[in-house]
Amino acid sequence: VLFRSVAEGIIGGPEWQISYLRHPPFSTWLTGLTWRFGSLRYFALFALGQILMLSGLVVIVRLLRKTDNEQGIWPVALAFLLLPFATYIPFQVNHNLGVTPFWALTLLVAWFAFEHGLKRHWVLFGLVVGLGVWAKYAIFHLVAPLGILFLCVPSWRAQLRTSGPWLATLVGLAIILPHLTDSQTKGASTISFALRAEGGSLPKRLAYMGEFAIDALLYNLLMLAIVCLLLGWSNVRAGVRRFIDNLPISRFDLFVAIAALGPIVLIMIFAPLGIRPRLLWLTPISMSFVLLWGRIANLAPQPLSLRKLNLWVPATLCLGLIYVIVRLVAPLTSNPPMYPDIDGPGLALMAQEKWNQSQPGPIPYIVSFGNQRGRQAAGSIAFDLPYRVKVLENNSTLDSPWINLEDVKRRGALVISTREIAPDELVAGQAIIAIERRQ
């Protein structure tokens, strides 16, 4: 089964473009690269997802070890490894997962830049944020609250009189500029796609906002429950009280709180305007949650004991059983199914058979029409065919750098659509008048 987010990201990935239609290129490059592993492509794909997520966890552990004692690191790390953002979500290798390591790195270098003000820390801050933009613009969900916090703390704000923050800004802009310039030159819609407002009444938008808030709350409640199994309820409650009641609040505790709550508040502020928050947006924010609970666990009076650690095994088995049950039941009760329903190899075989009915040999081009599912199906086929096939999205001018449009008209293309197509709609790119229809 090829996950839908992955299938959509396959399109154009091996072509190494600087800009695509909807998202910055980093995740698309990575998912396109895994196709080159041949029969091991799914292994490479799933390994990639785990590497992206676990690398973020390693960075957060590093930050906690540098700034705090170590007693709270391992119970929180173990708790995180039981949750969907470390188990199920990495299989999707979506753009939210691509930005996760940069989110964690931003937390690491921001703290040291704010607190110590060394030029190398500020240069790293600009570098990490700039690279994070190449993964997904969602990195600004973290940078904006941290920037406001920086301006509100007098000892940090004083650094505006030094070269550090300005040097970070220049480094970040220099890294971001090639992508933004290419996007504007080619007419990419990455910025407008990120800021797109969906229709619907205000109550409906508020409902989306509430759903996102509940998702964030449930994630933290699950982490709380697992940490309590490992440390004990009274121990964790004491850590929470110390974190909340520690007045005057330390700069590190303030940094941790804003890192965890700031992105949520920012996203919810824009939700009533029509920018719909989604569950997967919590993927990078989960790094901030790990930092928060790691700090709380460090404030707990008693460290993790081996006796408590033994509870992790039955907890793992219990959550694993729940996960399997949900995976089995959810597709039967959801419409459309809440889990991936694209059989990549089977779909590729059907596509090849359909093409061979009119012309034997490899499929030269695939053109996708319709809604998002059309792009996902086209990407899934491209991922599972044993040879390289180029995919065009309808009316996409970004296809032209690597596709000869005259060759498309001459050789034909396999059309994938989720809706009926009128004859005069068979176009791919503004320069193509018509593509030969292949039945």
Short mmCIF file of C-alpha atoms in Angstrom, two decimals:
data_model
loop_
_atom_site.label_atom_id
_atom_site.label_comp_id
_atom_site.label_asym_id
_atom_site.label_seq_id
_atom_site.Cartn_x
_atom_site.Cartn_y
_atom_site.Cartn_z
CA VAL A 1 0.00 0.00 0.00
CA LEU A 2 1.44 3.36 -1.03
CA PHE A 3 0.46 6.16 1.30
CA ARG A 4 -1.41 8.97 -0.38
CA SER A 5 0.85 11.74 0.87
CA VAL A 6 3.85 9.86 -0.49
CA ALA A 7 2.21 9.21 -3.84
CA GLU A 8 1.51 12.88 -4.32
CA GLY A 9 5.11 13.73 -3.50
CA ILE A 10 6.59 11.34 -6.05
CA ILE A 11 5.57 13.56 -8.99
CA GLY A 12 8.61 15.39 -10.30
CA GLY A 13 10.88 14.38 -7.43
CA PRO A 14 13.61 12.75 -9.52
CA GLU A 15 13.76 15.87 -11.69
CA TRP A 16 15.30 17.90 -8.82
CA GLN A 17 13.30 21.07 -9.42
CA ILE A 18 13.74 24.02 -7.07
CA SER A 19 10.01 24.69 -6.92
CA TYR A 20 6.84 22.66 -7.42
CA LEU A 21 3.16 23.46 -7.45
CA ARG A 22 2.21 23.14 -3.79
CA HIS A 23 5.10 22.62 -1.41
CA PRO A 24 8.79 23.44 -1.16
CA PRO A 25 10.97 20.73 -2.71
CA PHE A 26 12.81 18.94 0.12
CA SER A 27 10.27 16.16 0.81
CA THR A 28 9.52 15.73 -2.89
CA TRP A 29 13.23 15.24 -3.58
CA LEU A 30 13.50 12.61 -0.86
CA THR A 31 10.43 10.62 -1.88
CA GLY A 32 11.48 10.78 -5.52
CA LEU A 33 14.94 9.57 -4.55
CA THR A 34 13.59 6.43 -2.89
CA TRP A 35 12.21 5.28 -6.26
CA ARG A 36 15.81 4.75 -7.38
CA PHE A 37 16.19 1.90 -4.88
CA GLY A 38 14.23 -0.41 -7.20
CA SER A 39 12.85 -3.46 -5.42
CA LEU A 40 13.94 -1.95 -2.10
CA ARG A 41 12.03 1.29 -2.70
CA TYR A 42 9.41 0.65 0.00
CA PHE A 43 12.08 -0.28 2.52
CA ALA A 44 13.94 2.92 1.62
CA LEU A 45 10.73 4.94 1.87
CA PHE A 46 9.76 3.68 5.31
CA ALA A 47 13.36 3.92 6.56
CA LEU A 48 13.42 7.52 5.37
CA GLY A 49 10.33 8.33 7.43
CA GLN A 50 11.83 6.85 10.57
CA ILE A 51 15.13 8.65 10.02
CA LEU A 52 13.40 12.01 9.66
CA MET A 53 11.35 11.59 12.82
CA LEU A 54 13.98 9.94 15.02
CA SER A 55 16.61 12.48 14.02
CA GLY A 56 14.32 15.16 15.43
CA LEU A 57 13.98 13.19 18.66
CA VAL A 58 17.77 12.87 18.93
CA VAL A 59 18.12 16.64 18.61
CA ILE A 60 15.57 17.27 21.39
CA VAL A 61 17.34 14.78 23.64
CA ARG A 62 20.56 16.66 22.92
CA LEU A 63 18.94 19.95 23.91
CA LEU A 64 17.61 18.51 27.18
CA ARG A 65 21.00 17.02 28.03
CA LYS A 66 22.72 20.35 27.41
CA THR A 67 20.29 22.43 29.46
CA ASP A 68 18.92 20.16 32.17
CA ASN A 69 19.53 16.98 34.14
CA GLU A 70 18.90 13.70 32.36
CA GLN A 71 16.31 11.98 34.54
CA GLY A 72 13.36 13.08 32.40
CA ILE A 73 14.83 12.33 29.00
CA TRP A 74 14.27 8.61 28.74
CA PRO A 75 10.70 8.27 30.03
CA VAL A 76 9.60 11.01 27.62
CA ALA A 77 11.59 9.53 24.74
CA LEU A 78 10.02 6.13 25.40
CA ALA A 79 6.57 7.71 25.62
CA PHE A 80 7.10 9.47 22.30
CA LEU A 81 8.16 6.22 20.61
CA LEU A 82 4.77 4.70 21.47
CA LEU A 83 2.72 7.48 19.89
CA PRO A 84 1.44 7.73 16.28
CA PHE A 85 3.87 10.51 15.34
CA ALA A 86 6.73 8.04 15.88
CA THR A 87 4.97 4.92 14.56
CA TYR A 88 2.24 5.39 11.96
CA ILE A 89 2.92 8.95 10.73
CA PRO A 90 6.54 8.37 9.58
CA PHE A 91 5.29 5.86 7.01
CA GLN A 92 3.61 8.71 5.16
CA VAL A 93 6.82 10.73 4.55
CA ASN A 94 4.70 13.83 4.00
CA HIS A 95 5.92 17.41 3.98
CA ASN A 96 5.14 17.81 7.68
CA LEU A 97 7.56 15.00 8.41
CA GLY A 98 10.20 16.59 6.17
CA VAL A 99 10.23 19.76 8.25
CA THR A 100 10.39 17.91 11.59
CA PRO A 101 14.21 17.61 11.88
CA PHE A 102 14.55 21.32 11.07
CA TRP A 103 11.91 22.12 13.70
CA ALA A 104 13.95 20.29 16.33
CA LEU A 105 17.19 21.92 15.16
CA THR A 106 15.53 25.34 15.31
CA LEU A 107 14.68 24.72 18.96
CA LEU A 108 18.25 23.68 19.69
CA VAL A 109 20.07 26.56 18.00
CA ALA A 110 17.46 29.19 18.95
CA TRP A 111 17.95 28.51 22.66
CA PHE A 112 21.73 28.82 22.45
CA ALA A 113 21.52 31.87 20.18
CA PHE A 114 19.06 33.62 22.49
CA GLU A 115 20.87 32.70 25.69
CA HIS A 116 24.53 32.98 24.70
CA GLY A 117 24.42 35.24 21.66
CA LEU A 118 27.49 33.79 19.95
CA LYS A 119 27.80 34.54 16.25
CA ARG A 120 28.12 30.87 15.35
CA HIS A 121 24.82 30.15 17.09
CA TRP A 122 23.08 32.91 15.16
CA VAL A 123 24.56 31.74 11.86
CA LEU A 124 23.32 28.23 12.59
CA PHE A 125 19.90 29.64 13.48
CA GLY A 126 19.63 31.38 10.10
CA LEU A 127 20.93 28.27 8.34
CA VAL A 128 18.47 25.88 10.00
CA VAL A 129 15.44 28.13 9.49
CA GLY A 130 16.41 28.74 5.87
CA LEU A 131 16.73 25.03 5.18
CA GLY A 132 13.48 24.42 7.05
CA VAL A 133 11.69 26.68 4.58
CA TRP A 134 12.87 24.37 1.79
CA ALA A 135 11.05 21.57 3.61
CA LYS A 136 7.81 23.41 4.44
CA TYR A 137 6.77 26.95 5.30
CA ALA A 138 5.31 25.57 8.54
CA ILE A 139 8.69 26.24 10.14
CA PHE A 140 7.37 29.78 10.66
CA HIS A 141 4.74 28.37 13.03
CA LEU A 142 7.68 27.97 15.41
CA VAL A 143 9.90 30.87 14.37
CA ALA A 144 7.17 33.51 14.79
CA PRO A 145 6.33 32.73 18.48
CA LEU A 146 10.01 32.35 19.33
CA GLY A 147 10.71 35.70 17.64
CA ILE A 148 8.04 37.40 19.72
CA LEU A 149 9.47 35.81 22.87
CA PHE A 150 12.95 37.03 21.92
CA LEU A 151 11.68 40.59 21.70
CA CYS A 152 9.88 40.31 25.05
CA VAL A 153 12.88 39.18 27.12
CA PRO A 154 15.09 42.23 27.84
CA SER A 155 18.39 40.35 28.06
CA TRP A 156 17.70 38.68 24.73
CA ARG A 157 16.31 41.78 23.04
CA ALA A 158 19.55 43.61 23.86
CA GLN A 159 21.25 41.43 21.26
CA LEU A 160 19.58 43.50 18.56
CA ARG A 161 22.43 45.91 19.15
CA THR A 162 24.88 43.19 18.11
CA SER A 163 25.44 41.64 14.70
CA GLY A 164 24.12 38.17 15.64
CA PRO A 165 20.37 38.46 14.89
CA TRP A 166 21.00 40.47 11.72
CA LEU A 167 23.58 37.97 10.55
CA ALA A 168 21.05 35.16 11.09
CA THR A 169 18.48 37.10 9.07
CA LEU A 170 20.89 37.57 6.16
CA VAL A 171 21.91 33.90 6.19
CA GLY A 172 18.28 32.76 6.28
CA LEU A 173 17.25 35.07 3.45
CA ALA A 174 20.21 33.99 1.33
CA ILE A 175 19.16 30.35 1.68
CA ILE A 176 15.46 31.02 1.08
CA LEU A 177 15.89 33.41 -1.85
CA PRO A 178 16.69 30.85 -4.63
CA HIS A 179 13.53 28.90 -3.88
CA LEU A 180 11.31 31.98 -3.66
CA THR A 181 12.82 33.47 -6.83
CA ASP A 182 12.33 30.24 -8.77
CA SER A 183 8.77 29.90 -7.49
CA GLN A 184 7.87 33.41 -8.62
CA THR A 185 9.60 33.00 -11.97
CA LYS A 186 7.83 29.76 -12.80
CA GLY A 187 4.50 30.77 -11.34
CA ALA A 188 4.55 28.20 -8.55
CA SER A 189 1.73 28.45 -6.08
CA THR A 190 3.63 27.37 -2.97
CA ILE A 191 2.98 30.57 -1.01
CA SER A 192 -0.66 30.93 -2.07
CA PHE A 193 -1.19 27.22 -1.39
CA ALA A 194 0.21 27.60 2.12
CA LEU A 195 -2.05 30.60 2.78
CA ARG A 196 -5.12 29.31 0.95
CA ALA A 197 -8.43 29.87 2.67
CA GLU A 198 -11.07 27.18 2.39
CA GLY A 199 -14.75 27.87 2.05
CA GLY A 200 -17.32 27.27 4.70
CA SER A 201 -19.19 29.24 7.29
CA LEU A 202 -17.58 30.67 10.41
CA PRO A 203 -19.10 27.94 12.64
CA LYS A 204 -17.55 25.32 10.36
CA ARG A 205 -14.15 27.01 10.57
CA LEU A 206 -14.46 27.22 14.34
CA ALA A 207 -15.28 23.51 14.36
CA TYR A 208 -12.04 22.79 12.49
CA MET A 209 -10.19 24.92 15.02
CA GLY A 210 -11.77 23.01 17.89
CA GLU A 211 -10.93 19.68 16.25
CA PHE A 212 -7.29 20.69 15.96
CA ALA A 213 -7.21 21.81 19.60
CA ILE A 214 -8.68 18.47 20.66
CA ASP A 215 -6.07 16.60 18.59
CA ALA A 216 -3.28 18.53 20.31
CA LEU A 217 -4.84 17.90 23.73
CA LEU A 218 -5.27 14.17 23.10
CA TYR A 219 -1.66 13.86 21.99
CA ASN A 220 -0.45 15.44 25.22
CA LEU A 221 -2.84 13.39 27.34
CA LEU A 222 -1.49 10.21 25.78
CA MET A 223 2.06 11.30 26.50
CA LEU A 224 1.05 12.22 30.05
CA ALA A 225 -0.52 8.79 30.57
CA ILE A 226 2.60 6.94 29.42
CA VAL A 227 4.96 9.16 31.40
CA CYS A 228 2.79 8.56 34.47
CA LEU A 229 3.14 4.80 33.95
CA LEU A 230 6.90 5.22 34.01
CA LEU A 231 7.32 7.83 36.74
CA GLY A 232 4.12 7.54 38.76
CA TRP A 233 1.21 9.99 38.89
CA SER A 234 2.28 11.78 42.06
CA ASN A 235 5.79 12.22 40.71
CA VAL A 236 4.60 13.71 37.41
CA ARG A 237 2.04 15.92 39.15
CA ALA A 238 4.83 17.35 41.30
CA GLY A 239 6.84 18.05 38.13
CA VAL A 240 3.89 19.86 36.54
CA ARG A 241 3.37 21.96 39.67
CA ARG A 242 7.04 22.91 39.77
CA PHE A 243 6.91 23.92 36.10
CA ILE A 244 3.79 26.05 36.54
CA ASP A 245 4.50 27.48 39.99
CA ASN A 246 8.18 28.19 39.46
CA LEU A 247 8.07 31.98 39.80
CA PRO A 248 9.78 34.00 38.64
CA ILE A 249 9.75 31.65 35.67
CA SER A 250 13.16 30.80 34.30
CA ARG A 251 14.05 31.80 30.75
CA PHE A 252 14.38 28.16 29.76
CA ASP A 253 10.93 27.26 31.10
CA LEU A 254 9.48 30.25 29.25
CA PHE A 255 11.24 29.14 26.07
CA VAL A 256 9.88 25.60 26.44
CA ALA A 257 6.32 26.79 27.09
CA ILE A 258 6.29 29.11 24.07
CA ALA A 259 7.84 26.42 21.86
CA ALA A 260 4.99 24.05 22.75
CA LEU A 261 2.02 26.42 22.96
CA GLY A 262 3.03 29.19 20.56
CA PRO A 263 2.56 27.22 17.31
CA ILE A 264 -0.83 25.91 18.47
CA VAL A 265 -2.05 29.41 19.37
CA LEU A 266 -0.75 30.85 16.08
CA ILE A 267 -2.46 28.17 14.01
CA MET A 268 -5.75 28.64 15.87
CA ILE A 269 -5.63 32.42 15.38
CA PHE A 270 -5.65 31.96 11.61
CA ALA A 271 -8.17 29.09 11.60
CA PRO A 272 -11.27 31.38 11.71
CA LEU A 273 -9.90 33.14 8.61
CA GLY A 274 -10.28 29.92 6.61
CA ILE A 275 -6.80 28.39 6.89
CA ARG A 276 -7.86 24.95 7.97
CA PRO A 277 -5.57 23.26 10.54
CA ARG A 278 -4.97 19.58 10.05
CA LEU A 279 -3.91 16.72 12.28
CA LEU A 280 -0.62 16.14 10.44
CA TRP A 281 0.45 19.69 11.30
CA LEU A 282 1.12 18.31 14.77
CA THR A 283 3.94 16.17 13.35
CA PRO A 284 6.71 18.78 13.76
CA ILE A 285 5.01 20.33 16.81
CA SER A 286 5.40 16.95 18.52
CA MET A 287 9.10 17.85 18.90
CA SER A 288 8.07 20.82 21.02
CA PHE A 289 5.79 18.57 23.08
CA VAL A 290 8.70 16.19 23.75
CA LEU A 291 10.76 19.15 24.95
CA LEU A 292 7.91 20.27 27.24
CA TRP A 293 7.34 16.89 28.85
CA GLY A 294 11.07 16.27 29.09
CA ARG A 295 11.42 19.46 31.11
CA ILE A 296 8.45 18.52 33.34
CA ALA A 297 9.88 15.04 33.92
CA ASN A 298 13.22 16.61 34.86
CA LEU A 299 11.41 18.62 37.54
CA ALA A 300 9.84 15.48 39.01
CA PRO A 301 11.23 14.62 42.47
CA GLN A 302 12.18 11.03 41.65
CA PRO A 303 13.94 9.70 38.55
CA LEU A 304 12.88 6.76 36.40
CA SER A 305 13.36 3.41 38.12
CA LEU A 306 13.96 0.04 36.48
CA ARG A 307 10.74 -1.23 38.05
CA LYS A 308 8.79 1.50 36.32
CA LEU A 309 10.67 0.89 33.09
CA ASN A 310 9.30 -2.65 33.01
CA LEU A 311 5.85 -1.15 32.50
CA TRP A 312 6.94 0.10 29.10
CA VAL A 313 6.76 -3.41 27.63
CA PRO A 314 3.10 -4.13 28.49
CA ALA A 315 2.23 -0.54 27.57
CA THR A 316 3.81 -1.09 24.17
CA LEU A 317 1.86 -4.30 23.63
CA CYS A 318 -1.40 -2.69 24.76
CA LEU A 319 -1.03 0.31 22.49
CA GLY A 320 0.07 -1.94 19.64
CA LEU A 321 -3.09 -4.02 20.03
CA ILE A 322 -5.25 -0.87 20.04
CA TYR A 323 -3.43 0.34 16.93
CA VAL A 324 -4.11 -2.92 15.07
CA ILE A 325 -7.79 -2.88 16.05
CA VAL A 326 -8.19 0.71 14.86
CA ARG A 327 -6.47 -0.08 11.57
CA LEU A 328 -8.85 -3.00 11.00
CA VAL A 329 -12.06 -1.23 12.03
CA ALA A 330 -11.54 2.33 10.75
CA PRO A 331 -11.68 1.53 7.00
CA LEU A 332 -15.02 -0.18 7.55
CA THR A 333 -16.60 2.83 9.24
CA SER A 334 -15.14 5.77 7.30
CA ASN A 335 -16.11 7.23 3.95
CA PRO A 336 -13.68 7.93 2.43
CA PRO A 337 -11.44 5.54 4.35
CA MET A 338 -9.29 7.27 6.93
CA TYR A 339 -6.32 5.09 6.01
CA PRO A 340 -4.48 4.81 2.68
CA ASP A 341 -6.40 2.94 0.02
CA ILE A 342 -4.07 3.12 -2.99
CA ASP A 343 -2.60 -0.26 -3.95
CA GLY A 344 0.49 1.01 -5.75
CA PRO A 345 1.72 -2.18 -7.45
CA GLY A 346 -1.79 -3.25 -8.41
CA LEU A 347 -2.60 0.17 -9.85
CA ALA A 348 0.66 0.20 -11.82
CA LEU A 349 -0.13 -3.23 -13.29
CA MET A 350 -3.60 -2.07 -14.36
CA ALA A 351 -2.12 1.06 -15.94
CA GLN A 352 0.44 -0.97 -17.93
CA GLU A 353 -2.25 -3.37 -19.16
CA LYS A 354 -4.47 -0.48 -20.23
CA TRP A 355 -1.60 1.15 -22.12
CA ASN A 356 -0.64 -2.11 -23.86
CA GLN A 357 -4.14 -2.37 -25.32
CA SER A 358 -3.32 0.47 -27.70
CA GLN A 359 0.46 0.53 -27.80
CA PRO A 360 2.89 -2.04 -26.33
CA GLY A 361 5.91 -0.89 -24.44
CA PRO A 362 6.64 1.53 -21.62
CA ILE A 363 4.24 4.34 -20.77
CA PRO A 364 6.05 7.55 -21.79
CA TYR A 365 3.90 10.05 -19.90
CA ILE A 366 1.10 10.14 -17.35
CA VAL A 367 -1.27 13.10 -17.15
CA SER A 368 -3.35 13.51 -13.99
CA PHE A 369 -6.70 15.24 -13.89
CA GLY A 370 -9.32 15.85 -11.27
CA ASN A 371 -8.84 16.48 -7.60
CA GLN A 372 -6.02 15.54 -5.25
CA ARG A 373 -6.77 11.84 -5.58
CA GLY A 374 -5.94 12.03 -9.30
CA ARG A 375 -2.44 13.32 -8.48
CA GLN A 376 -2.03 10.66 -5.83
CA ALA A 377 -2.98 7.87 -8.23
CA ALA A 378 -0.59 9.19 -10.89
CA GLY A 379 2.23 9.40 -8.38
CA SER A 380 1.49 5.90 -7.11
CA ILE A 381 1.70 4.45 -10.62
CA ALA A 382 4.93 6.32 -11.32
CA PHE A 383 6.44 4.99 -8.09
CA ASP A 384 5.64 1.35 -8.84
CA LEU A 385 6.43 1.11 -12.54
CA PRO A 386 9.86 -0.51 -13.06
CA TYR A 387 10.95 2.24 -15.45
CA ARG A 388 10.99 6.01 -15.29
CA VAL A 389 7.76 7.66 -16.42
CA LYS A 390 7.18 11.40 -16.40
CA VAL A 391 4.06 12.81 -14.79
CA LEU A 392 2.28 16.00 -15.82
CA GLU A 393 -0.35 17.73 -13.75
CA ASN A 394 -3.13 19.44 -15.65
CA ASN A 395 -2.46 23.11 -16.45
CA SER A 396 0.91 23.00 -14.69
CA THR A 397 3.49 25.28 -16.27
CA LEU A 398 6.09 23.80 -13.91
CA ASP A 399 6.21 20.60 -16.01
CA SER A 400 7.88 22.35 -18.94
CA PRO A 401 11.50 22.39 -17.62
CA TRP A 402 11.81 18.61 -17.90
CA ILE A 403 9.09 17.61 -20.39
CA ASN A 404 9.06 18.10 -24.15
CA LEU A 405 5.46 19.04 -24.78
CA GLU A 406 5.68 18.27 -28.50
CA ASP A 407 6.89 14.77 -27.63
CA VAL A 408 3.89 14.33 -25.34
CA LYS A 409 1.51 15.17 -28.18
CA ARG A 410 3.37 12.85 -30.56
CA ARG A 411 3.68 9.79 -28.29
CA GLY A 412 0.51 10.19 -26.28
CA ALA A 413 -0.03 9.82 -22.58
CA LEU A 414 -1.93 7.70 -20.11
CA VAL A 415 -4.61 9.90 -18.60
CA ILE A 416 -5.52 9.40 -14.95
CA SER A 417 -8.61 11.24 -13.77
CA THR A 418 -11.06 11.14 -10.91
CA ARG A 419 -13.81 12.83 -12.92
CA GLU A 420 -15.24 12.95 -16.43
CA ILE A 421 -13.05 14.80 -18.94
CA ALA A 422 -14.49 16.80 -21.80
CA PRO A 423 -12.58 16.46 -25.11
CA ASP A 424 -11.47 20.10 -25.06
CA GLU A 425 -10.08 19.64 -21.54
CA LEU A 426 -7.35 17.23 -22.60
CA VAL A 427 -4.53 19.65 -22.05
CA ALA A 428 -1.43 19.44 -19.93
CA GLY A 429 0.38 22.70 -19.54
CA GLN A 430 -0.68 25.94 -21.21
CA ALA A 431 1.42 25.22 -24.30
CA ILE A 432 -0.40 21.98 -25.17
CA ILE A 433 -3.57 22.26 -27.21
CA ALA A 434 -4.49 18.58 -27.06
CA ILE A 435 -3.05 15.26 -25.97
CA GLU A 436 -3.94 12.10 -27.83
CA ARG A 437 -6.40 10.16 -25.70
CA ARG A 438 -5.30 6.64 -24.81
CA GLN A 439 -8.21 4.36 -23.93
#
